[in-house]
JSON list of C-alpha atoms in Angstrom, two decimals:
[
{"chain": "A", "resi": 1, "resn": "ILE", "atom": "CA", "xyz": [-0.01, -0.01, -0.07]},
{"chain": "A", "resi": 2, "resn": "PRO", "atom": "CA", "xyz": [1.66, 3.18, -1.22]},
{"chain": "A", "resi": 3, "resn": "ASP", "atom": "CA", "xyz": [2.55, 6.00, 1.03]},
{"chain": "A", "resi": 4, "resn": "SER", "atom": "CA", "xyz": [-0.11, 8.03, -0.69]},
{"chain": "A", "resi": 5, "resn": "VAL", "atom": "CA", "xyz": [-2.74, 5.96, 0.54]},
{"chain": "A", "resi": 6, "resn": "THR", "atom": "CA", "xyz": [-4.50, 7.04, 3.69]},
{"chain": "A", "resi": 7, "resn": "TYR", "atom": "CA", "xyz": [-7.68, 4.91, 3.76]},
{"chain": "A", "resi": 8, "resn": "ILE", "atom": "CA", "xyz": [-8.37, 1.30, 3.05]},
{"chain": "A", "resi": 9, "resn": "GLY", "atom": "CA", "xyz": [-12.15, 0.90, 2.40]},
{"chain": "A", "resi": 10, "resn": "ALA", "atom": "CA", "xyz": [-14.42, -2.17, 3.76]},
{"chain": "A", "resi": 11, "resn": "SER", "atom": "CA", "xyz": [-13.90, -5.30, 2.28]},
{"chain": "A", "resi": 12, "resn": "ALA", "atom": "CA", "xyz": [-11.07, -4.00, 0.12]},
{"chain": "A", "resi": 13, "resn": "PHE", "atom": "CA", "xyz": [-8.90, -7.20, 0.03]},
{"chain": "A", "resi": 14, "resn": "ARG", "atom": "CA", "xyz": [-11.43, -9.53, 1.43]},
{"chain": "A", "resi": 15, "resn": "GLU", "atom": "CA", "xyz": [-10.73, -13.43, 0.55]},
{"chain": "A", "resi": 16, "resn": "CYS", "atom": "CA", "xyz": [-7.71, -12.66, -1.25]},
{"chain": "A", "resi": 17, "resn": "GLY", "atom": "CA", "xyz": [-6.54, -16.16, -0.70]},
{"chain": "A", "resi": 18, "resn": "TYR", "atom": "CA", "xyz": [-2.93, -15.88, -2.17]},
{"chain": "A", "resi": 19, "resn": "MET", "atom": "CA", "xyz": [-1.73, -12.74, -0.55]},
{"chain": "A", "resi": 20, "resn": "TYR", "atom": "CA", "xyz": [1.08, -13.72, 1.72]},
{"chain": "A", "resi": 21, "resn": "THR", "atom": "CA", "xyz": [2.45, -10.36, 2.79]},
{"chain": "A", "resi": 22, "resn": "VAL", "atom": "CA", "xyz": [0.99, -6.48, 2.91]},
{"chain": "A", "resi": 23, "resn": "GLU", "atom": "CA", "xyz": [3.04, -3.33, 3.33]},
{"chain": "A", "resi": 24, "resn": "LEU", "atom": "CA", "xyz": [1.29, -0.68, 5.05]},
{"chain": "A", "resi": 25, "resn": "GLY", "atom": "CA", "xyz": [2.39, 2.71, 3.77]},
{"chain": "A", "resi": 26, "resn": "SER", "atom": "CA", "xyz": [3.49, 5.42, 6.45]},
{"chain": "A", "resi": 27, "resn": "SER", "atom": "CA", "xyz": [-0.03, 7.21, 5.58]},
{"chain": "A", "resi": 28, "resn": "VAL", "atom": "CA", "xyz": [-2.60, 4.60, 6.24]},
{"chain": "A", "resi": 29, "resn": "THR", "atom": "CA", "xyz": [-4.61, 5.88, 9.11]},
{"chain": "A", "resi": 30, "resn": "TYR", "atom": "CA", "xyz": [-7.96, 3.87, 8.63]},
{"chain": "A", "resi": 31, "resn": "ILE", "atom": "CA", "xyz": [-8.73, 0.39, 7.55]},
{"chain": "A", "resi": 32, "resn": "GLY", "atom": "CA", "xyz": [-12.48, -0.57, 7.07]},
{"chain": "A", "resi": 33, "resn": "ASN", "atom": "CA", "xyz": [-14.46, -3.50, 8.52]},
{"chain": "A", "resi": 34, "resn": "TYR", "atom": "CA", "xyz": [-13.40, -6.75, 6.77]},
{"chain": "A", "resi": 35, "resn": "ALA", "atom": "CA", "xyz": [-10.90, -5.36, 4.59]},
{"chain": "A", "resi": 36, "resn": "PHE", "atom": "CA", "xyz": [-8.74, -8.18, 4.91]},
{"chain": "A", "resi": 37, "resn": "LEU", "atom": "CA", "xyz": [-11.28, -10.83, 6.09]},
{"chain": "A", "resi": 38, "resn": "ASN", "atom": "CA", "xyz": [-10.54, -14.33, 5.18]},
{"chain": "A", "resi": 39, "resn": "CYS", "atom": "CA", "xyz": [-7.11, -13.48, 3.70]},
{"chain": "A", "resi": 40, "resn": "VAL", "atom": "CA", "xyz": [-5.96, -16.94, 5.03]},
{"chain": "A", "resi": 41, "resn": "ARG", "atom": "CA", "xyz": [-2.33, -16.95, 3.71]},
{"chain": "A", "resi": 42, "resn": "LEU", "atom": "CA", "xyz": [-1.78, -13.41, 4.95]},
{"chain": "A", "resi": 43, "resn": "TYR", "atom": "CA", "xyz": [0.83, -14.37, 7.52]},
{"chain": "A", "resi": 44, "resn": "ASP", "atom": "CA", "xyz": [3.39, -11.36, 7.22]},
{"chain": "A", "resi": 45, "resn": "ILE", "atom": "CA", "xyz": [2.52, -7.86, 7.76]},
{"chain": "A", "resi": 46, "resn": "VAL", "atom": "CA", "xyz": [4.99, -4.88, 7.31]},
{"chain": "A", "resi": 47, "resn": "ASN", "atom": "CA", "xyz": [3.90, -2.02, 8.95]},
{"chain": "A", "resi": 48, "resn": "HIS", "atom": "CA", "xyz": [4.89, 1.77, 8.45]},
{"chain": "A", "resi": 49, "resn": "SER", "atom": "CA", "xyz": [1.88, 3.30, 9.74]},
{"chain": "A", "resi": 50, "resn": "SER", "atom": "CA", "xyz": [1.04, 4.28, 13.13]},
{"chain": "A", "resi": 51, "resn": "LEU", "atom": "CA", "xyz": [-1.82, 1.80, 13.71]},
{"chain": "A", "resi": 52, "resn": "ASP", "atom": "CA", "xyz": [-1.30, -0.49, 16.58]},
{"chain": "A", "resi": 53, "resn": "VAL", "atom": "CA", "xyz": [-1.48, -3.86, 14.36]},
{"chain": "A", "resi": 54, "resn": "ALA", "atom": "CA", "xyz": [-1.34, -7.11, 16.69]},
{"chain": "A", "resi": 55, "resn": "SER", "atom": "CA", "xyz": [-1.47, -10.55, 15.72]},
{"chain": "A", "resi": 56, "resn": "ASN", "atom": "CA", "xyz": [-4.51, -12.64, 16.19]},
{"chain": "A", "resi": 57, "resn": "SER", "atom": "CA", "xyz": [-6.80, -9.62, 16.42]},
{"chain": "A", "resi": 58, "resn": "ALA", "atom": "CA", "xyz": [-9.76, -8.65, 14.36]},
{"chain": "A", "resi": 59, "resn": "ALA", "atom": "CA", "xyz": [-8.93, -4.98, 14.82]},
{"chain": "A", "resi": 60, "resn": "TYR", "atom": "CA", "xyz": [-8.24, -3.11, 11.42]},
{"chain": "A", "resi": 61, "resn": "GLY", "atom": "CA", "xyz": [-10.24, -4.84, 8.99]},
{"chain": "A", "resi": 62, "resn": "ASN", "atom": "CA", "xyz": [-9.05, -8.55, 10.28]},
{"chain": "A", "resi": 63, "resn": "ILE", "atom": "CA", "xyz": [-5.73, -7.71, 8.62]},
{"chain": "A", "resi": 64, "resn": "ALA", "atom": "CA", "xyz": [-3.72, -9.82, 11.37]},
{"chain": "A", "resi": 65, "resn": "ASP", "atom": "CA", "xyz": [-6.10, -12.78, 11.73]},
{"chain": "A", "resi": 66, "resn": "HIS", "atom": "CA", "xyz": [-3.44, -15.26, 10.36]},
{"chain": "A", "resi": 67, "resn": "ALA", "atom": "CA", "xyz": [-0.36, -13.26, 10.76]},
{"chain": "A", "resi": 68, "resn": "PHE", "atom": "CA", "xyz": [2.92, -14.64, 12.02]},
{"chain": "A", "resi": 69, "resn": "SER", "atom": "CA", "xyz": [5.30, -11.60, 11.56]},
{"chain": "A", "resi": 70, "resn": "ILE", "atom": "CA", "xyz": [4.42, -7.97, 12.21]},
{"chain": "A", "resi": 71, "resn": "GLY", "atom": "CA", "xyz": [7.32, -5.63, 11.84]},
{"chain": "A", "resi": 72, "resn": "THR", "atom": "CA", "xyz": [9.08, -3.10, 9.55]},
{"chain": "A", "resi": 73, "resn": "SER", "atom": "CA", "xyz": [10.65, -5.63, 7.32]},
{"chain": "A", "resi": 74, "resn": "SER", "atom": "CA", "xyz": [9.06, -8.80, 5.69]},
{"chain": "A", "resi": 75, "resn": "GLU", "atom": "CA", "xyz": [9.97, -12.29, 6.64]},
{"chain": "A", "resi": 76, "resn": "ILE", "atom": "CA", "xyz": [8.72, -13.72, 3.43]},
{"chain": "A", "resi": 77, "resn": "THR", "atom": "CA", "xyz": [11.56, -15.61, 1.06]},
{"chain": "A", "resi": 78, "resn": "LYS", "atom": "CA", "xyz": [10.78, -16.79, -2.37]},
{"chain": "A", "resi": 79, "resn": "THR", "atom": "CA", "xyz": [13.32, -19.10, -3.86]},
{"chain": "A", "resi": 80, "resn": "ALA", "atom": "CA", "xyz": [14.24, -19.38, -7.66]},
{"chain": "A", "resi": 81, "resn": "ASP", "atom": "CA", "xyz": [12.52, -22.36, -8.03]},
{"chain": "A", "resi": 82, "resn": "GLY", "atom": "CA", "xyz": [9.01, -21.34, -6.81]},
{"chain": "A", "resi": 83, "resn": "PHE", "atom": "CA", "xyz": [8.87, -22.17, -3.24]},
{"chain": "A", "resi": 84, "resn": "VAL", "atom": "CA", "xyz": [7.78, -19.46, -0.63]},
{"chain": "A", "resi": 85, "resn": "PHE", "atom": "CA", "xyz": [9.02, -19.64, 2.98]},
{"chain": "A", "resi": 86, "resn": "LEU", "atom": "CA", "xyz": [8.07, -17.51, 6.07]},
{"chain": "A", "resi": 87, "resn": "THR", "atom": "CA", "xyz": [10.59, -17.13, 9.15]},
{"chain": "A", "resi": 88, "resn": "VAL", "atom": "CA", "xyz": [8.66, -17.08, 12.34]},
{"chain": "A", "resi": 89, "resn": "VAL", "atom": "CA", "xyz": [10.62, -16.00, 15.51]},
{"chain": "A", "resi": 90, "resn": "ASP", "atom": "CA", "xyz": [8.97, -16.96, 18.75]},
{"chain": "A", "resi": 91, "resn": "GLY", "atom": "CA", "xyz": [10.86, -16.41, 21.74]},
{"chain": "A", "resi": 92, "resn": "SER", "atom": "CA", "xyz": [14.19, -18.21, 21.12]},
{"chain": "A", "resi": 93, "resn": "ASN", "atom": "CA", "xyz": [12.62, -20.29, 18.61]},
{"chain": "A", "resi": 94, "resn": "VAL", "atom": "CA", "xyz": [13.26, -19.69, 14.90]},
{"chain": "A", "resi": 95, "resn": "ILE", "atom": "CA", "xyz": [10.78, -21.55, 12.73]},
{"chain": "A", "resi": 96, "resn": "TYR", "atom": "CA", "xyz": [10.71, -21.96, 9.24]},
{"chain": "A", "resi": 97, "resn": "LEU", "atom": "CA", "xyz": [7.56, -22.55, 6.96]},
{"chain": "A", "resi": 98, "resn": "MET", "atom": "CA", "xyz": [7.00, -23.60, 3.59]},
{"chain": "A", "resi": 99, "resn": "ILE", "atom": "CA", "xyz": [3.76, -21.55, 2.88]},
{"chain": "A", "resi": 100, "resn": "ALA", "atom": "CA", "xyz": [3.17, -21.83, -0.77]},
{"chain": "A", "resi": 101, "resn": "TYR", "atom": "CA", "xyz": [4.67, -23.14, -4.29]},
{"chain": "A", "resi": 102, "resn": "GLU", "atom": "CA", "xyz": [4.35, -20.78, -7.22]},
{"chain": "A", "resi": 103, "resn": "GLY", "atom": "CA", "xyz": [6.44, -23.10, -9.62]},
{"chain": "A", "resi": 104, "resn": "ASP", "atom": "CA", "xyz": [5.40, -25.37, -12.45]},
{"chain": "A", "resi": 105, "resn": "GLY", "atom": "CA", "xyz": [3.28, -28.32, -11.95]},
{"chain": "A", "resi": 106, "resn": "GLY", "atom": "CA", "xyz": [3.88, -32.07, -12.87]},
{"chain": "A", "resi": 107, "resn": "LYS", "atom": "CA", "xyz": [6.65, -33.45, -10.66]},
{"chain": "A", "resi": 108, "resn": "VAL", "atom": "CA", "xyz": [7.89, -31.23, -7.98]},
{"chain": "A", "resi": 109, "resn": "THR", "atom": "CA", "xyz": [10.84, -31.78, -5.58]},
{"chain": "A", "resi": 110, "resn": "LEU", "atom": "CA", "xyz": [10.90, -30.17, -2.23]},
{"chain": "A", "resi": 111, "resn": "PRO", "atom": "CA", "xyz": [14.16, -28.40, -1.30]},
{"chain": "A", "resi": 112, "resn": "THR", "atom": "CA", "xyz": [16.64, -30.25, 0.87]},
{"chain": "A", "resi": 113, "resn": "SER", "atom": "CA", "xyz": [16.57, -27.52, 3.50]},
{"chain": "A", "resi": 114, "resn": "PHE", "atom": "CA", "xyz": [15.76, -23.72, 4.16]},
{"chain": "A", "resi": 115, "resn": "ASN", "atom": "CA", "xyz": [18.62, -21.55, 5.13]},
{"chain": "A", "resi": 116, "resn": "GLY", "atom": "CA", "xyz": [20.53, -24.77, 5.94]},
{"chain": "A", "resi": 117, "resn": "SER", "atom": "CA", "xyz": [17.79, -25.99, 8.53]},
{"chain": "A", "resi": 118, "resn": "LYS", "atom": "CA", "xyz": [14.77, -28.32, 8.53]},
{"chain": "A", "resi": 119, "resn": "TYR", "atom": "CA", "xyz": [11.41, -26.53, 7.78]},
{"chain": "A", "resi": 120, "resn": "ARG", "atom": "CA", "xyz": [7.54, -27.53, 7.88]},
{"chain": "A", "resi": 121, "resn": "VAL", "atom": "CA", "xyz": [5.00, -27.75, 5.23]},
{"chain": "A", "resi": 122, "resn": "TYR", "atom": "CA", "xyz": [2.42, -25.29, 6.57]},
{"chain": "A", "resi": 123, "resn": "ASN", "atom": "CA", "xyz": [-1.65, -25.05, 6.00]},
{"chain": "A", "resi": 124, "resn": "VAL", "atom": "CA", "xyz": [-2.59, -24.91, 2.36]},
{"chain": "A", "resi": 125, "resn": "ALA", "atom": "CA", "xyz": [0.91, -24.66, 0.80]},
{"chain": "A", "resi": 126, "resn": "PHE", "atom": "CA", "xyz": [-0.17, -26.90, -2.16]},
{"chain": "A", "resi": 127, "resn": "TYR", "atom": "CA", "xyz": [-3.79, -25.84, -1.83]},
{"chain": "A", "resi": 128, "resn": "LYS", "atom": "CA", "xyz": [-5.78, -26.50, -5.32]},
{"chain": "A", "resi": 129, "resn": "ARG", "atom": "CA", "xyz": [-2.34, -27.03, -7.22]},
{"chain": "A", "resi": 130, "resn": "ALA", "atom": "CA", "xyz": [-4.39, -30.16, -9.22]},
{"chain": "A", "resi": 131, "resn": "ASP", "atom": "CA", "xyz": [-1.34, -29.56, -11.85]},
{"chain": "A", "resi": 132, "resn": "ILE", "atom": "CA", "xyz": [1.20, -31.40, -9.50]},
{"chain": "A", "resi": 133, "resn": "THR", "atom": "CA", "xyz": [1.20, -35.19, -9.89]},
{"chain": "A", "resi": 134, "resn": "GLN", "atom": "CA", "xyz": [4.09, -36.14, -7.77]},
{"chain": "A", "resi": 135, "resn": "VAL", "atom": "CA", "xyz": [5.96, -34.74, -4.81]},
{"chain": "A", "resi": 136, "resn": "THR", "atom": "CA", "xyz": [9.42, -35.93, -3.83]},
{"chain": "A", "resi": 137, "resn": "ILE", "atom": "CA", "xyz": [10.30, -35.09, -0.06]},
{"chain": "A", "resi": 138, "resn": "LEU", "atom": "CA", "xyz": [13.45, -36.10, 1.64]},
{"chain": "A", "resi": 139, "resn": "SER", "atom": "CA", "xyz": [13.19, -36.93, 5.15]},
{"chain": "A", "resi": 140, "resn": "ALA", "atom": "CA", "xyz": [15.90, -35.04, 6.23]},
{"chain": "A", "resi": 141, "resn": "ALA", "atom": "CA", "xyz": [14.27, -31.77, 5.16]},
{"chain": "A", "resi": 142, "resn": "ILE", "atom": "CA", "xyz": [11.21, -31.98, 7.13]},
{"chain": "A", "resi": 143, "resn": "GLU", "atom": "CA", "xyz": [11.18, -30.82, 10.64]},
{"chain": "A", "resi": 144, "resn": "PRO", "atom": "CA", "xyz": [8.88, -33.59, 12.10]},
{"chain": "A", "resi": 145, "resn": "ALA", "atom": "CA", "xyz": [7.96, -32.21, 15.50]},
{"chain": "A", "resi": 146, "resn": "GLN", "atom": "CA", "xyz": [4.75, -30.27, 16.03]},
{"chain": "A", "resi": 147, "resn": "ILE", "atom": "CA", "xyz": [5.42, -26.90, 18.26]},
{"chain": "A", "resi": 148, "resn": "THR", "atom": "CA", "xyz": [3.10, -24.54, 19.83]},
{"chain": "A", "resi": 149, "resn": "LEU", "atom": "CA", "xyz": [3.46, -21.08, 19.48]},
{"chain": "A", "resi": 150, "resn": "SER", "atom": "CA", "xyz": [3.48, -18.53, 22.68]},
{"chain": "A", "resi": 151, "resn": "THR", "atom": "CA", "xyz": [0.16, -17.43, 21.06]},
{"chain": "A", "resi": 152, "resn": "GLY", "atom": "CA", "xyz": [-1.36, -21.01, 21.36]},
{"chain": "A", "resi": 153, "resn": "ARG", "atom": "CA", "xyz": [-1.09, -21.76, 17.69]},
{"chain": "A", "resi": 154, "resn": "THR", "atom": "CA", "xyz": [0.15, -25.26, 16.84]},
{"chain": "A", "resi": 155, "resn": "ILE", "atom": "CA", "xyz": [2.41, -25.91, 13.96]},
{"chain": "A", "resi": 156, "resn": "TYR", "atom": "CA", "xyz": [2.54, -29.54, 12.50]},
{"chain": "A", "resi": 157, "resn": "GLY", "atom": "CA", "xyz": [5.53, -30.98, 10.50]},
{"chain": "A", "resi": 158, "resn": "ILE", "atom": "CA", "xyz": [2.75, -31.15, 7.39]},
{"chain": "A", "resi": 159, "resn": "GLY", "atom": "CA", "xyz": [-0.16, -28.58, 8.10]},
{"chain": "A", "resi": 160, "resn": "LYS", "atom": "CA", "xyz": [-3.95, -28.53, 7.43]},
{"chain": "A", "resi": 161, "resn": "CYS", "atom": "CA", "xyz": [-4.88, -29.20, 3.74]},
{"chain": "A", "resi": 162, "resn": "ALA", "atom": "CA", "xyz": [-1.05, -28.58, 2.98]},
{"chain": "A", "resi": 163, "resn": "PHE", "atom": "CA", "xyz": [-1.54, -31.50, 0.18]},
{"chain": "A", "resi": 164, "resn": "ALA", "atom": "CA", "xyz": [-5.37, -30.84, -0.63]},
{"chain": "A", "resi": 165, "resn": "ILE", "atom": "CA", "xyz": [-4.44, -30.19, -4.40]},
{"chain": "A", "resi": 166, "resn": "ALA", "atom": "CA", "xyz": [-7.91, -31.10, -5.71]},
{"chain": "A", "resi": 167, "resn": "GLU", "atom": "CA", "xyz": [-10.01, -28.45, -7.07]},
{"chain": "A", "resi": 168, "resn": "ARG", "atom": "CA", "xyz": [-13.41, -29.89, -8.12]},
{"chain": "A", "resi": 169, "resn": "ASP", "atom": "CA", "xyz": [-12.75, -33.38, -9.31]},
{"chain": "A", "resi": 170, "resn": "THR", "atom": "CA", "xyz": [-10.88, -36.35, -7.60]},
{"chain": "A", "resi": 171, "resn": "THR", "atom": "CA", "xyz": [-7.19, -36.00, -8.16]},
{"chain": "A", "resi": 172, "resn": "GLU", "atom": "CA", "xyz": [-4.23, -38.53, -7.77]},
{"chain": "A", "resi": 173, "resn": "LEU", "atom": "CA", "xyz": [-1.08, -37.39, -5.95]},
{"chain": "A", "resi": 174, "resn": "LYS", "atom": "CA", "xyz": [1.81, -39.72, -5.49]},
{"chain": "A", "resi": 175, "resn": "ILE", "atom": "CA", "xyz": [4.40, -38.70, -2.60]},
{"chain": "A", "resi": 176, "resn": "ASP", "atom": "CA", "xyz": [8.18, -40.23, -3.04]},
{"chain": "A", "resi": 177, "resn": "PHE", "atom": "CA", "xyz": [9.32, -39.98, 0.54]},
{"chain": "A", "resi": 178, "resn": "ILE", "atom": "CA", "xyz": [13.35, -40.55, 0.61]},
{"chain": "A", "resi": 179, "resn": "GLY", "atom": "CA", "xyz": [13.25, -42.37, 4.03]},
{"chain": "A", "resi": 180, "resn": "THR", "atom": "CA", "xyz": [11.79, -45.01, 5.87]},
{"chain": "A", "resi": 181, "resn": "GLN", "atom": "CA", "xyz": [7.99, -45.84, 6.62]},
{"chain": "A", "resi": 182, "resn": "GLU", "atom": "CA", "xyz": [8.84, -44.91, 10.31]},
{"chain": "A", "resi": 183, "resn": "GLN", "atom": "CA", "xyz": [10.43, -41.60, 9.45]},
{"chain": "A", "resi": 184, "resn": "TRP", "atom": "CA", "xyz": [7.34, -40.62, 7.56]},
{"chain": "A", "resi": 185, "resn": "LYS", "atom": "CA", "xyz": [5.01, -41.80, 10.36]},
{"chain": "A", "resi": 186, "resn": "ALA", "atom": "CA", "xyz": [7.16, -39.73, 12.59]},
{"chain": "A", "resi": 187, "resn": "ILE", "atom": "CA", "xyz": [6.26, -36.53, 11.03]},
{"chain": "A", "resi": 188, "resn": "THR", "atom": "CA", "xyz": [3.41, -34.83, 12.89]},
{"chain": "A", "resi": 189, "resn": "LYS", "atom": "CA", "xyz": [0.63, -34.33, 10.37]},
{"chain": "A", "resi": 190, "resn": "ASP", "atom": "CA", "xyz": [-2.59, -32.20, 10.87]},
{"chain": "A", "resi": 191, "resn": "ASP", "atom": "CA", "xyz": [-5.67, -34.71, 10.60]},
{"chain": "A", "resi": 192, "resn": "LEU", "atom": "CA", "xyz": [-6.69, -33.14, 7.44]},
{"chain": "A", "resi": 193, "resn": "TRP", "atom": "CA", "xyz": [-3.37, -32.73, 5.65]},
{"chain": "A", "resi": 194, "resn": "TYR", "atom": "CA", "xyz": [-4.94, -33.84, 2.39]},
{"chain": "A", "resi": 195, "resn": "ASP", "atom": "CA", "xyz": [-8.67, -33.62, 1.55]},
{"chain": "A", "resi": 196, "resn": "GLU", "atom": "CA", "xyz": [-11.18, -36.25, 0.46]},
{"chain": "A", "resi": 197, "resn": "LEU", "atom": "CA", "xyz": [-10.88, -35.21, -3.37]},
{"chain": "A", "resi": 198, "resn": "THR", "atom": "CA", "xyz": [-7.15, -35.65, -3.04]},
{"chain": "A", "resi": 199, "resn": "ARG", "atom": "CA", "xyz": [-6.13, -39.41, -3.40]},
{"chain": "A", "resi": 200, "resn": "VAL", "atom": "CA", "xyz": [-2.25, -39.72, -1.91]},
{"chain": "A", "resi": 201, "resn": "THR", "atom": "CA", "xyz": [-0.18, -42.51, -2.34]},
{"chain": "A", "resi": 202, "resn": "VAL", "atom": "CA", "xyz": [2.94, -42.39, -0.53]},
{"chain": "A", "resi": 203, "resn": "THR", "atom": "CA", "xyz": [6.04, -44.63, -1.59]},
{"chain": "A", "resi": 204, "resn": "TYR", "atom": "CA", "xyz": [9.12, -45.22, 0.40]},
{"chain": "A", "resi": 205, "resn": "VAL", "atom": "CA", "xyz": [12.38, -44.90, -1.15]},
{"chain": "A", "resi": 206, "resn": "ALA", "atom": "CA", "xyz": [15.77, -45.72, 0.09]},
{"chain": "A", "resi": 207, "resn": "GLU", "atom": "CA", "xyz": [18.27, -42.87, 0.55]}
]
């Protein structure tokens, strides 16, 4: 939002499901009701305004309903091959989340690490990407444990609808897991890590 903007009207960005970050210019003084309602991927807010935006608050048009990061710089990183990561700092914990994929469909291989560390595949990361047929995951890349943040939000190794790729019709998704079945089971997963329209087959491949 440029510095020339002072007013964001009601429902202006409502249900923009693919907005990861927003930058409020220094002149913004008003955000209307529901301006950012149901922006379910709006995790990162760069705030140069005087508005006191707080995470998990419905104030200011629901802008921070899903926010992890609120500050004067963005915590979003986009890789050259289309993966979108968010860095979350919670006390002494630094948590890396894959929040989306903007690359080509077909066969997709997840990165071996992010910033030299393991990461988690967050909610709706591959949501409605029915053009993806196969995903390769290296066991050493994924942080398996779940973590509960100071805000009470729980993050799994693989989050809700992370691989719910289907749009309208039943869709097949093959996951090649480079590791053992025990290592796959050790990765914590939301009960709804894929949906009823996505038929997932996991194959275990020796490292």
